[in-house]
Tab-separated table of C-alpha atoms in Angstrom:
chain	number	residue	atom	x	y	z
A	9	ALA	CA	0.044	-0.029	0.021
A	10	ASP	CA	1.561	3.218	-1.152
A	11	LEU	CA	0.794	5.904	1.365
A	12	GLY	CA	2.526	8.699	-0.553
A	13	PRO	CA	4.398	11.603	0.974
A	14	PHE	CA	3.442	13.142	4.343
A	15	ARG	CA	1.536	16.375	3.502
A	16	GLY	CA	1.297	18.265	6.801
A	17	MET	CA	3.939	19.684	9.102
A	18	THR	CA	5.601	17.240	11.392
A	19	SER	CA	5.563	17.683	15.167
A	20	LYS	CA	9.176	18.726	15.135
A	21	GLN	CA	8.503	21.355	12.365
A	22	ARG	CA	5.544	22.689	14.239
A	23	TYR	CA	7.657	22.983	17.485
A	24	ALA	CA	10.507	24.664	15.568
A	25	VAL	CA	8.117	27.207	14.039
A	26	ASP	CA	6.429	27.917	17.475
A	27	ARG	CA	9.824	28.165	19.166
A	28	LEU	CA	11.019	30.783	16.630
A	29	LYS	CA	7.789	32.688	17.076
A	30	GLN	CA	8.250	32.585	20.878
A	31	LEU	CA	11.842	33.731	20.824
A	32	THR	CA	10.985	36.547	18.389
A	33	ALA	CA	8.021	37.703	20.574
A	34	ASP	CA	10.352	37.707	23.538
A	35	GLY	CA	12.827	40.106	21.663
A	36	HIS	CA	15.572	37.678	20.816
A	37	LYS	CA	17.664	37.513	17.639
A	38	THR	CA	17.929	33.887	16.807
A	39	ILE	CA	20.348	31.824	14.675
A	40	PHE	CA	18.379	28.713	13.505
A	41	LEU	CA	20.727	25.846	12.246
A	42	ALA	CA	19.962	22.930	10.133
A	43	HIS	CA	21.846	20.460	7.952
A	44	SER	CA	19.725	20.773	4.841
A	45	PRO	CA	18.962	23.769	2.717
A	46	ASP	CA	15.465	22.304	2.209
A	47	VAL	CA	14.741	22.697	5.911
A	48	ILE	CA	15.990	26.326	5.682
A	49	GLU	CA	13.676	27.012	2.757
A	50	PHE	CA	10.720	25.421	4.472
A	51	MET	CA	11.328	27.413	7.701
A	52	SER	CA	11.684	30.651	5.619
A	53	ARG	CA	8.236	30.010	4.134
A	54	GLU	CA	6.745	29.388	7.568
A	55	MET	CA	8.384	32.538	8.999
A	56	THR	CA	6.996	34.532	6.150
A	57	ALA	CA	3.570	33.083	6.669
A	58	ALA	CA	3.865	34.094	10.392
A	59	GLY	CA	4.876	37.583	9.474
A	60	ILE	CA	8.419	37.186	10.948
A	61	PRO	CA	11.284	38.549	8.829
A	62	ALA	CA	13.871	35.828	8.361
A	63	VAL	CA	17.193	35.648	6.350
A	64	GLU	CA	18.062	32.461	4.515
A	65	PHE	CA	21.764	31.539	4.513
A	66	HIS	CA	22.714	28.365	2.666
A	67	GLY	CA	24.965	26.999	-0.090
A	68	GLY	CA	22.197	27.316	-2.719
A	69	MET	CA	22.789	31.028	-2.718
A	70	THR	CA	25.928	32.889	-3.911
A	71	VAL	CA	28.224	34.099	-1.254
A	72	ALA	CA	27.482	37.727	-2.262
A	73	GLN	CA	23.675	37.223	-1.961
A	74	ARG	CA	23.917	35.582	1.472
A	75	VAL	CA	26.453	38.032	2.922
A	76	LYS	CA	24.399	40.982	1.687
A	77	ALA	CA	21.207	39.653	3.243
A	78	LEU	CA	23.039	38.763	6.454
A	79	ASP	CA	24.493	42.244	6.847
A	80	GLU	CA	21.548	44.329	5.655
A	81	ARG	CA	18.683	42.307	7.207
A	82	PHE	CA	20.033	40.322	10.192
A	83	ARG	CA	23.129	42.053	11.535
A	84	PHE	CA	22.005	45.592	10.997
A	85	GLY	CA	18.362	45.153	9.977
A	86	ASP	CA	15.022	44.109	11.442
A	87	ALA	CA	15.065	40.408	10.755
A	88	PRO	CA	15.120	38.584	14.049
A	89	VAL	CA	15.819	35.175	12.578
A	90	LEU	CA	18.808	33.870	10.618
A	91	LEU	CA	17.975	30.500	8.941
A	92	ALA	CA	21.313	28.880	8.115
A	93	THR	CA	22.871	25.588	7.263
A	94	LYS	CA	25.617	24.478	9.652
A	95	GLY	CA	28.097	23.864	6.803
A	96	VAL	CA	27.864	27.449	5.425
A	97	LEU	CA	27.758	29.220	8.788
A	98	GLN	CA	30.060	27.123	10.895
A	99	THR	CA	33.210	29.297	10.601
A	100	GLY	CA	34.201	32.802	9.838
A	101	TYR	CA	31.148	34.794	10.842
A	102	ASN	CA	30.880	36.985	13.928
A	103	LEU	CA	27.147	37.303	14.786
A	104	HIS	CA	27.152	38.906	18.313
A	105	GLN	CA	23.747	40.421	17.361
A	106	ALA	CA	22.186	37.065	18.037
A	107	ASN	CA	21.734	35.830	21.639
A	108	ARG	CA	19.888	32.531	20.777
A	109	VAL	CA	21.114	29.564	18.811
A	110	LEU	CA	18.549	26.866	17.927
A	111	PHE	CA	19.796	23.565	16.291
A	112	TYR	CA	17.045	21.862	14.363
A	113	ASP	CA	19.132	18.682	13.881
A	114	ARG	CA	22.268	17.269	15.229
A	115	SER	CA	25.565	16.758	13.571
A	116	TRP	CA	27.791	13.657	13.801
A	117	THR	CA	30.790	15.598	15.061
A	118	PRO	CA	30.964	18.077	17.996
A	119	LYS	CA	33.263	20.477	16.008
A	120	VAL	CA	30.505	21.319	13.578
A	121	GLU	CA	28.104	22.181	16.354
A	122	GLN	CA	30.689	24.029	18.386
A	123	GLN	CA	31.826	26.104	15.524
A	124	ALA	CA	28.285	26.950	14.472
A	125	ALA	CA	27.184	27.950	17.941
A	126	ALA	CA	30.368	29.967	18.446
A	127	ARG	CA	29.095	32.537	15.833
A	128	ALA	CA	27.064	34.198	18.556
A	129	LEU	CA	29.757	33.727	21.292
A	130	ARG	CA	31.985	36.652	20.162
A	131	PRO	CA	33.966	39.181	22.295
A	132	GLN	CA	31.414	41.855	21.280
A	133	GLN	CA	28.491	39.894	22.715
A	134	THR	CA	26.768	41.855	25.484
A	135	ARG	CA	23.904	39.444	26.284
A	136	ARG	CA	23.679	35.919	27.588
A	137	VAL	CA	23.659	33.391	24.776
A	138	GLU	CA	21.488	30.346	25.068
A	139	ILE	CA	21.890	27.347	22.815
A	140	GLU	CA	19.018	24.813	22.280
A	141	PHE	CA	18.826	21.480	20.473
A	142	LEU	CA	15.375	20.396	19.180
A	143	HIS	CA	15.279	16.720	20.131
A	144	LEU	CA	12.344	14.717	19.047
A	145	ALA	CA	11.924	11.886	21.651
A	146	GLY	CA	12.459	8.440	20.271
A	147	SER	CA	14.132	9.680	17.072
A	148	ILE	CA	17.650	9.769	15.605
A	149	ASP	CA	18.121	13.072	17.501
A	150	GLU	CA	18.641	11.155	20.737
A	151	TYR	CA	21.140	8.808	19.220
A	152	GLN	CA	23.063	11.636	17.442
A	153	SER	CA	23.135	13.641	20.679
A	154	GLN	CA	24.662	10.673	22.553
A	155	MET	CA	27.236	10.172	19.829
A	156	VAL	CA	28.207	13.829	19.757
A	157	GLU	CA	28.623	13.872	23.506
A	158	PHE	CA	30.752	10.716	23.488
A	159	LYS	CA	32.892	12.025	20.720
A	160	ALA	CA	33.387	15.385	22.505
A	161	ASP	CA	34.288	13.531	25.755
A	162	SER	CA	36.743	11.304	23.845
A	163	MET	CA	38.408	14.162	22.102
A	164	LYS	CA	38.684	16.102	25.401
A	165	ALA	CA	40.104	12.971	27.190
A	166	GLY	CA	42.542	12.324	24.417
A	167	LEU	CA	43.730	15.907	24.494
A	168	ASP	CA	43.953	15.959	28.282
A	169	PHE	CA	45.446	12.499	28.605
A	170	GLY	CA	42.667	11.387	30.846
A	171	ASP	CA	39.028	11.793	31.808
A	172	ASP	CA	37.828	13.928	34.658
A	173	ASP	CA	34.870	11.637	35.328
A	174	PRO	CA	35.871	9.412	38.245
A	175	GLU	CA	32.896	7.114	37.571
A	176	ARG	CA	34.051	6.116	34.166
A	177	GLU	CA	37.274	4.203	33.524
A	178	PHE	CA	39.411	5.672	30.722
A	179	VAL	CA	42.190	3.694	29.073
A	180	HIS	CA	44.458	5.856	26.892
A	181	ILE	CA	45.405	4.356	23.616
A	182	GLU	CA	49.106	4.257	24.631
A	183	THR	CA	48.223	1.661	27.325
A	184	ILE	CA	46.241	-0.648	25.100
């Protein structure tokens, strides 16, 4: 039985839209991050429908287009939401204008997430920055979250030659 494509918004999409509406109503400038340009374009349509100015920022646009929109509409304009792919935004941009970072989906490596979130964590930042992950219970989000945390802990332990968690035994590769 061919059920065809799902036509409505998913519960995660609805939550993401509602969360961006809430953050905007509370006066925050938010960076919304996703892996796929399709998610960014979908969220842009939903923000437009909600009457919330949002800036798209993904690899389907030229660098000149996205930087112009970023500067004119998000950094120094009235758009409270930047909708960006993690790959395009993860390094090189200082976005101290934002004080919220909202991850729609997880990455497989902590570096991608840390770099993307750091866009708002700049020396010029004057407000408290909060970072959120949209985890759908029982989905791949939970597994990816666990994997990213384990990888981050492993990298930290490898760099520091040990683990600061006394409840977990760590064996350095040189001793194996």
